[in-house]
C-alpha positions as a Python dict, from the first residue, in 0.01 Angstrom:
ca = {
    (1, 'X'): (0, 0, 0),
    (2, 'X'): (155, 258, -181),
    (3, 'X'): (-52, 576, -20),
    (4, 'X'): (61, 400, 318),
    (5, 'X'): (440, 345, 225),
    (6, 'X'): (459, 719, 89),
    (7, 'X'): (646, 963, 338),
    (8, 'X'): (371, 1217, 500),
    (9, 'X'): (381, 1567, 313),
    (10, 'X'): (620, 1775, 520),
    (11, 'X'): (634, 2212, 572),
    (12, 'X'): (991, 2331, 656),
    (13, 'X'): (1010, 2696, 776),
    (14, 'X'): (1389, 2884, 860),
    (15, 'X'): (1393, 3162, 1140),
    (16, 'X'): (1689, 3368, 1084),
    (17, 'X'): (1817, 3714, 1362),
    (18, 'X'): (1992, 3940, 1143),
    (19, 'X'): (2226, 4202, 1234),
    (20, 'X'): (2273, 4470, 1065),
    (21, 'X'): (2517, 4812, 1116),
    (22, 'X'): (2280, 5044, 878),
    (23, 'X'): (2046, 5029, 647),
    (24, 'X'): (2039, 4812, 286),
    (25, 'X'): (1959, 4596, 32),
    (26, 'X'): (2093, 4218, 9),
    (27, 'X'): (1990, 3862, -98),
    (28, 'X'): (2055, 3538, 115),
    (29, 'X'): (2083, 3188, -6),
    (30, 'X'): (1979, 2933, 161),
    (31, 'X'): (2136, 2563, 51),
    (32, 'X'): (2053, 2199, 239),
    (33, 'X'): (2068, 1851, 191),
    (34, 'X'): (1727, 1615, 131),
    (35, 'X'): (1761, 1220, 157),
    (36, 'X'): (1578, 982, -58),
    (37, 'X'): (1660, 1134, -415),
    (38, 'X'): (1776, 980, -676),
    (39, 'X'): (1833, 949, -1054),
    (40, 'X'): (1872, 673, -1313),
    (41, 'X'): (1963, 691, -1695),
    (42, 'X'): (1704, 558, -1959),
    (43, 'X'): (1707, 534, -2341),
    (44, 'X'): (1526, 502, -2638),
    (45, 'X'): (1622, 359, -2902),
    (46, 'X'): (1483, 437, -3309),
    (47, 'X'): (1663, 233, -3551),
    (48, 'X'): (1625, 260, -3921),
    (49, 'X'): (1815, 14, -4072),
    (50, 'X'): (1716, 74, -4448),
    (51, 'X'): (1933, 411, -4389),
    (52, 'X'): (2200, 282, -4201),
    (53, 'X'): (2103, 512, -3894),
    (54, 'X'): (1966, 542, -3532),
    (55, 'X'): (1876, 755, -3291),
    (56, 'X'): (1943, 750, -2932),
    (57, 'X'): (1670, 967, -2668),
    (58, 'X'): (1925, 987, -2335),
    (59, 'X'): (1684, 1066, -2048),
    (60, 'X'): (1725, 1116, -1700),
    (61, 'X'): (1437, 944, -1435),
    (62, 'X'): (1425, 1184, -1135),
    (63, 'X'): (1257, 1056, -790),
    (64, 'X'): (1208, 1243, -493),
    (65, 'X'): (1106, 1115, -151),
    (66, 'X'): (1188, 1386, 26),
    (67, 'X'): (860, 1468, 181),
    (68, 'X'): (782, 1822, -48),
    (69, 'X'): (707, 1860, -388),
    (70, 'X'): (978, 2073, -606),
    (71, 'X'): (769, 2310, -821),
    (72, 'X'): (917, 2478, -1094),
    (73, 'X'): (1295, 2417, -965),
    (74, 'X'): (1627, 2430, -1159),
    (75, 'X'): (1799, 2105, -1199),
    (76, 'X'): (2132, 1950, -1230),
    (77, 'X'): (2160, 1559, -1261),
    (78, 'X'): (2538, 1466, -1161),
    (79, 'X'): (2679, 1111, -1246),
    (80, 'X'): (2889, 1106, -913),
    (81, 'X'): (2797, 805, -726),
    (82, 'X'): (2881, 922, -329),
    (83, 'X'): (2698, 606, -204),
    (84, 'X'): (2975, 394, -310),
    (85, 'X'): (3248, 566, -119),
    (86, 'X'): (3567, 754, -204),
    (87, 'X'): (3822, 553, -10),
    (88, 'X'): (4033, 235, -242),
    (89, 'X'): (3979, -63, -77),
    (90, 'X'): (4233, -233, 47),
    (91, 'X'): (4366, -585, -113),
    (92, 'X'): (4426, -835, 220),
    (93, 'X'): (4665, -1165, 137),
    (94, 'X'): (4520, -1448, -73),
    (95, 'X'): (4582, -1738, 156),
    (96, 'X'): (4503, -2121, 80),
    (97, 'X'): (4487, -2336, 357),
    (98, 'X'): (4379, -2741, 315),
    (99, 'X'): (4041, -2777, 465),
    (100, 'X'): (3991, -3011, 817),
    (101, 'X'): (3625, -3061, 916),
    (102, 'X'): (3723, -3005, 1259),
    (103, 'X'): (3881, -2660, 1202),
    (104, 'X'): (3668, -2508, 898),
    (105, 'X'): (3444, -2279, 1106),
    (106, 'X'): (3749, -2105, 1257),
    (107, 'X'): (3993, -2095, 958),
    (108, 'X'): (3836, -1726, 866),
    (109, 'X'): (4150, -1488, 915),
    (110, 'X'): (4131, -1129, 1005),
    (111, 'X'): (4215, -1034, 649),
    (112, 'X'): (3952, -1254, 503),
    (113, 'X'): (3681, -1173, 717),
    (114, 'X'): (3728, -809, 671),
    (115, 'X'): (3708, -843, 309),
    (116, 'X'): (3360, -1071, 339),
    (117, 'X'): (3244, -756, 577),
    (118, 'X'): (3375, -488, 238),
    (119, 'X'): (3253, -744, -1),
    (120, 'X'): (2881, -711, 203),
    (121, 'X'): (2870, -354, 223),
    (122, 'X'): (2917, -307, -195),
    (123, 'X'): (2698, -561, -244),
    (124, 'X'): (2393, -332, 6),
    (125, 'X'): (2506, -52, -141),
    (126, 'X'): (2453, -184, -539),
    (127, 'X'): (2143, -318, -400),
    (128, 'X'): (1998, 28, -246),
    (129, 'X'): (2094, 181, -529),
    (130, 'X'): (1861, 232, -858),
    (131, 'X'): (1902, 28, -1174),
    (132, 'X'): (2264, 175, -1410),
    (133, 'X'): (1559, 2040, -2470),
    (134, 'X'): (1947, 1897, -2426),
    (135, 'X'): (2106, 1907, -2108),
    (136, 'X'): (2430, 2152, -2074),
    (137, 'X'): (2736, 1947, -1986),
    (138, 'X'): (2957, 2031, -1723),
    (139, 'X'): (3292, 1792, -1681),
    (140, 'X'): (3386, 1760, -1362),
    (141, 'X'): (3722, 1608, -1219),
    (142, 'X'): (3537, 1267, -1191),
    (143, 'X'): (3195, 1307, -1261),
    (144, 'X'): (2967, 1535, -1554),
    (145, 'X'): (2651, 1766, -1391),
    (146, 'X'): (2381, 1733, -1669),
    (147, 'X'): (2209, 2107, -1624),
    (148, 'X'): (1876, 2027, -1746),
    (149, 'X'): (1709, 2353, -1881),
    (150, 'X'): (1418, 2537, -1781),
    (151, 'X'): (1198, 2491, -1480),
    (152, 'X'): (1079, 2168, -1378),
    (153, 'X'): (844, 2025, -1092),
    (154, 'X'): (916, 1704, -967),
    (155, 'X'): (652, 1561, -711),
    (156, 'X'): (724, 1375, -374),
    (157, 'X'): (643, 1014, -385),
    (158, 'X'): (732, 692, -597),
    (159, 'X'): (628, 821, -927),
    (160, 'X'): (1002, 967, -1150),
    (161, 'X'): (979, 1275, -1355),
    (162, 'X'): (1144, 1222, -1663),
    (163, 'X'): (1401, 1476, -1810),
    (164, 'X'): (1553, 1451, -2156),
    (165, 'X'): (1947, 1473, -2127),
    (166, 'X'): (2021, 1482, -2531),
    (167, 'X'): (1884, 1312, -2805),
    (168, 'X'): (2168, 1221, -3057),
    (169, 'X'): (2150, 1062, -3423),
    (170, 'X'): (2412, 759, -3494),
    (171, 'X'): (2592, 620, -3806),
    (172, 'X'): (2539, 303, -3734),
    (173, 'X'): (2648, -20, -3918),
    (174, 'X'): (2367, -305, -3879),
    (175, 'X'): (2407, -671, -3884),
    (176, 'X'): (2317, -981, -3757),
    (177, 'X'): (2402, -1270, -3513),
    (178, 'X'): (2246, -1589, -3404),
    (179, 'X'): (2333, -1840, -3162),
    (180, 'X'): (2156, -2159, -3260),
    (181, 'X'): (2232, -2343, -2981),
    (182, 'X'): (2051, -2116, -2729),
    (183, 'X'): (1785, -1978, -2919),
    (184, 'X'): (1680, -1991, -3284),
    (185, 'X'): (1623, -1643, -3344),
    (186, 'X'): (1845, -1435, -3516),
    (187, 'X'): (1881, -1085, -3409),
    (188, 'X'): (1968, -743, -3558),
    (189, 'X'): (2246, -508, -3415),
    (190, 'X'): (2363, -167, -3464),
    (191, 'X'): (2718, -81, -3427),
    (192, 'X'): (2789, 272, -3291),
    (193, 'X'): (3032, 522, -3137),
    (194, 'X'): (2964, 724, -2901),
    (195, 'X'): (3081, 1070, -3033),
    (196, 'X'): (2973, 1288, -2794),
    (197, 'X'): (3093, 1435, -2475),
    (198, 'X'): (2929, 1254, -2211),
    (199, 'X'): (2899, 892, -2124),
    (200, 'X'): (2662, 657, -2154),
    (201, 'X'): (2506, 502, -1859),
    (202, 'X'): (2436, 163, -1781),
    (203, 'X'): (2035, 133, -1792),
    (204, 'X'): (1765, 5, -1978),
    (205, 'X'): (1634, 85, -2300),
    (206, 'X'): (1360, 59, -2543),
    (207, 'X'): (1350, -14, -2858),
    (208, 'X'): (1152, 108, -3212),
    (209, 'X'): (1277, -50, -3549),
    (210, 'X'): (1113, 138, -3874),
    (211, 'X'): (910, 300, -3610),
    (212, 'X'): (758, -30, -3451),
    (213, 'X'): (808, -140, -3089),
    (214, 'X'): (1011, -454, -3099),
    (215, 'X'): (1093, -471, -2712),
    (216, 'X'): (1391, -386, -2429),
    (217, 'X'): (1754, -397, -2415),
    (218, 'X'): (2048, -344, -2157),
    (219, 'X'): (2291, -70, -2195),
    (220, 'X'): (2614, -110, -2064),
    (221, 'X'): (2821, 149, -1985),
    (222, 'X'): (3014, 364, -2264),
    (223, 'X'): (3232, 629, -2245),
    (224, 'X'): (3335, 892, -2530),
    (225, 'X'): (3493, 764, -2802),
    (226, 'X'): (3375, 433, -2739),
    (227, 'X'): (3198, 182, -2987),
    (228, 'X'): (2931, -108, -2881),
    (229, 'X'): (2686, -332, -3023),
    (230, 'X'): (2374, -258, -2942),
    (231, 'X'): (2062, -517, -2952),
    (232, 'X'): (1719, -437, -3194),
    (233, 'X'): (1548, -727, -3159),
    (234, 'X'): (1462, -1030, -3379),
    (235, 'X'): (1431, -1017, -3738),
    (236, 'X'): (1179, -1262, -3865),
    (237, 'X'): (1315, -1273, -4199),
    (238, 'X'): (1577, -1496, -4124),
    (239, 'X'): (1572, -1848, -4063),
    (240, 'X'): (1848, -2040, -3856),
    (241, 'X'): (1815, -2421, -3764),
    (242, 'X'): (2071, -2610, -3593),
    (243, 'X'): (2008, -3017, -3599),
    (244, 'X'): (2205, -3271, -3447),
    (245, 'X'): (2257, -3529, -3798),
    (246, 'X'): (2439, -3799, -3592),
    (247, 'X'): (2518, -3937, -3293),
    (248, 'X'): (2680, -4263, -3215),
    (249, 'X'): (2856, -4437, -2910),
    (250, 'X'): (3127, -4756, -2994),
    (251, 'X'): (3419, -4878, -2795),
    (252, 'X'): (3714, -4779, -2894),
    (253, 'X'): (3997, -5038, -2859),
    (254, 'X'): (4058, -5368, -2673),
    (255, 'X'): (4375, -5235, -2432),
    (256, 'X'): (4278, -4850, -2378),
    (257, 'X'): (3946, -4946, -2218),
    (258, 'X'): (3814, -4622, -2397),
    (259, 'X'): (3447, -4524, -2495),
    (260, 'X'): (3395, -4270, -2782),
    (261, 'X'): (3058, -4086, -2875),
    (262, 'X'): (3080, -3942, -3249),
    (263, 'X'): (2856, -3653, -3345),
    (264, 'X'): (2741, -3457, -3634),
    (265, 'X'): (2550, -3125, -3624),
    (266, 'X'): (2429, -2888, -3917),
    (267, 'X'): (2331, -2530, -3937),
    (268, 'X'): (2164, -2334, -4241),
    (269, 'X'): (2069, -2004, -4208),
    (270, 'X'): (1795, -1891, -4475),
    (271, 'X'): (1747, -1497, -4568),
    (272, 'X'): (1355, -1442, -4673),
    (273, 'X'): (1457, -1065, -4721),
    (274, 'X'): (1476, -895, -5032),
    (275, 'X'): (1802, -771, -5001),
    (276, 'X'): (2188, -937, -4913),
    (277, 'X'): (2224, -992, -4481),
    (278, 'X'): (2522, -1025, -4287),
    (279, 'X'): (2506, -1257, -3993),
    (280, 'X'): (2752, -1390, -3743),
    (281, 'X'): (2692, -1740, -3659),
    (282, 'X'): (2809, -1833, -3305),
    (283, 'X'): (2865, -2172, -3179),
    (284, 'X'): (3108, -2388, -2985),
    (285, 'X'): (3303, -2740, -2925),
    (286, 'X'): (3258, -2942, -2597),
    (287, 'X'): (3554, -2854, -2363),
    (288, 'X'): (3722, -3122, -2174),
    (289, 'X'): (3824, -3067, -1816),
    (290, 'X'): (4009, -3381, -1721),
    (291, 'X'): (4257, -3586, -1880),
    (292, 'X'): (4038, -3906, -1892),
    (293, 'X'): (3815, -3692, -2123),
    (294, 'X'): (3932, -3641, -2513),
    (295, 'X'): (3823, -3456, -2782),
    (296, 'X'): (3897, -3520, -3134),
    (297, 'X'): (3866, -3561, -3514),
    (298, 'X'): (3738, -3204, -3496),
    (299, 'X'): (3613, -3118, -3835),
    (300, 'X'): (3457, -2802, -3955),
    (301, 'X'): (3319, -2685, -4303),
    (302, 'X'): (3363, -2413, -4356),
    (303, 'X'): (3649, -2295, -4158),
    (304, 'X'): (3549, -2058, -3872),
    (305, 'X'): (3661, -1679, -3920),
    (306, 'X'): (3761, -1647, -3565),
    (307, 'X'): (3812, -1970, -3284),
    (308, 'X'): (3905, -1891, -2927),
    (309, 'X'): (4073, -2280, -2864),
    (310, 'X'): (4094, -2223, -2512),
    (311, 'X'): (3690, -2181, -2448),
    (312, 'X'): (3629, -2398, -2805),
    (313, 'X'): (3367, -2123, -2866),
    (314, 'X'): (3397, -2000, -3272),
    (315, 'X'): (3232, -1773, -3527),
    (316, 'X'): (3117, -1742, -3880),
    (317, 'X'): (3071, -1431, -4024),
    (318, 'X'): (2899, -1427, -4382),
    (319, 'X'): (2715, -1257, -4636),
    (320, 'X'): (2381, -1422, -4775),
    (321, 'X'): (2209, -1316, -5111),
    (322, 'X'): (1783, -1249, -5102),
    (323, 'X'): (1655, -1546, -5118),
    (324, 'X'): (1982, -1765, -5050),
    (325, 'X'): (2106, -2010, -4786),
    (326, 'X'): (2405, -2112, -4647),
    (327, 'X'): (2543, -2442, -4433),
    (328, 'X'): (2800, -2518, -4170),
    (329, 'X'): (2872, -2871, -4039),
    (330, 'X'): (3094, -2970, -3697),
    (331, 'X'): (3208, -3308, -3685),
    (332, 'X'): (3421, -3448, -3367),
    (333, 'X'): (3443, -3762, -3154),
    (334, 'X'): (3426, -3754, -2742),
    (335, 'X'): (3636, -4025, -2580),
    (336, 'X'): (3627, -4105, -2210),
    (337, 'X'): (3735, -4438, -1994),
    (338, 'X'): (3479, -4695, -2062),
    (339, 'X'): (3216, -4745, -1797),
    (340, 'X'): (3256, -4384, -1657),
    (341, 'X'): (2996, -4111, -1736),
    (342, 'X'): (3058, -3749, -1895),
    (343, 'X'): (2798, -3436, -1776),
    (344, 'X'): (2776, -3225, -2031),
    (345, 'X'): (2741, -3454, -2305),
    (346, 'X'): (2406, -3389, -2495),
}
């Protein structure tokens, strides 16, 4: 399938008439565009946490489609993205209208329908596109050209050729997080900032700890100067359980016509390691959407270091000794009208 989807091999051969008032010497350059090239970033990633550092491989994957292979060529890998356009869309009014059965297929304005029609054409365009010695830097306006050195041959067909764009070693501050809730792991990260001159790409990236393959990560984008957690994996040597201690459902008064479920949950986190951990324990409060729907006697031991009230999502960050363990509790009550039924509950 993919000998039949590859584009044929393809000669191209220029006939030029030259005019000339005497004789001499001269050089001509010929330059022309080629569809179906493209570029995407990749990383790797070698962490080495016992000495606080990590280093970051930024390479370039280079595929070609054009129908000839490039043999021993000179190139330049430029983060300007053409496919997605030049021109600021334009922001049409927000209008709210109530809905009538009758009228809904017909209630799409002008304004409205042209931004479905520039909503559609990003969306193609992010689809067609591929996924977000050193490389000489050129800053551009609004866009860097990565001048990859030396010669390098990059065949026609599906296959990339992969170019190294620089190779950089981070400071970078490690630690841990866990959500119980979701998963019960708890994984390592590695705090850097990007000191160099060029962005990082969004892409994929994979990742060595002490030199051993532990899997992939995302990227997101980072520009100079910038700082971002990136993800190494799970570290066995840690231990998080989160248990649900109590649950119970009463009724809760004779005139309010309320019913109230009552919970208790625990965490402990456990370091096996021989040496102290920091790790960031995530988790969060139920969040009620309608009036009829209560939450209270909230009570939490210890107190969380940081607690975003409006998404009831909160955070402890602490240090564990080798060999030590350490405990949170949430306690709170859910009350809703009696006979009625809560989603979300567990």
């Amino acid at each position: 399938a993919e000998l039949q989807s590859a584009k044929p091999r393809e000669d191209k051969s220029i006939e030029l008439t030259l005019r000339a008032d005497g004789c001499g010497t001269g050089q001509l350059a010929l330059t022309y565009l080629v569809s179906e090239v493209s570029w995407w970033p990749t990383y790797e990633i070698r962490a080495l946490p016992g000495e606080g550092r990590m280093e970051l491989l930024y390479s370039g994957q280079v595929r070609q489609k054009s129908g000839e292979d490039w043999n021993e060529v000179e190139l330049a890998l430029s983060t300007a993205q053409p496919a997605r356009g030049a021109t600021v869309p334009e922001l049409y009014p927000w209008e709210l209208r109530l809905w009538e059965p009758s009228r809904a297929v017909l209630q799409k304005t002008t304004g409205r329908a042209e931004n479905a029609v520039m909503a559609a054409a990003y969306d193609k365009v992010e689809e067609e596109m591929a996924p977000p010695a050193p490389a000489g830097i050129e800053s551009r306006s609004t866009s860097l050209l990565f001048a990859i050195p030396g010669k390098r041959t990059v065949a026609s067909g599906d296959e990339p050729a992969r170019v190294l764009i620089s190779r950089s070693d981070y400071a970078a501050q490690m630690s841990y997080i866990t959500i119980p809730k979701l998963s019960s792991f708890v994984y390592l990260q590695g705090k850097i900032v990007n000191e160099g001159l060029a962005p990082l790409l969004a892409g994929q990236a994979m990742i060595y700890v002490d030199g051993d393959y532990v899997g992939k990560t995302g990227i997101k984008p980072l520009a100079p100067g910038e700082s971002a957690d990136l993800s190494l994996g799970i570290d066995e040597g840690i231990k998080i359980k989160r248990e649900l201690v109590k649950k119970y459902e009463r009724s809760k008064g004779t005139l309010s016509k309320k019913q109230e479920m009552e919970y208790d949950y625990r965490i402990v986190v456990e370091n096996f390691k021989k040496q102290a951990v920091k790790v960031k324990v995530v988790d969060q409060l139920p969040r009620p959407l309608q009036e009829e729907i209560e939450l209270g006697d909230v009570k939490l031991s210890p107190e969380p270091g940081e607690w975003d009230k409006e998404k009831q999502q909160m955070s402890w960050p602490m240090e564990i000794k080798p060999g030590g363990k350490s405990e949170i509790t949430l306690h709170f009550t859910v009350s809703y009208t009696r006979n009625g039924r809560v989603i979300g509950l567990d």
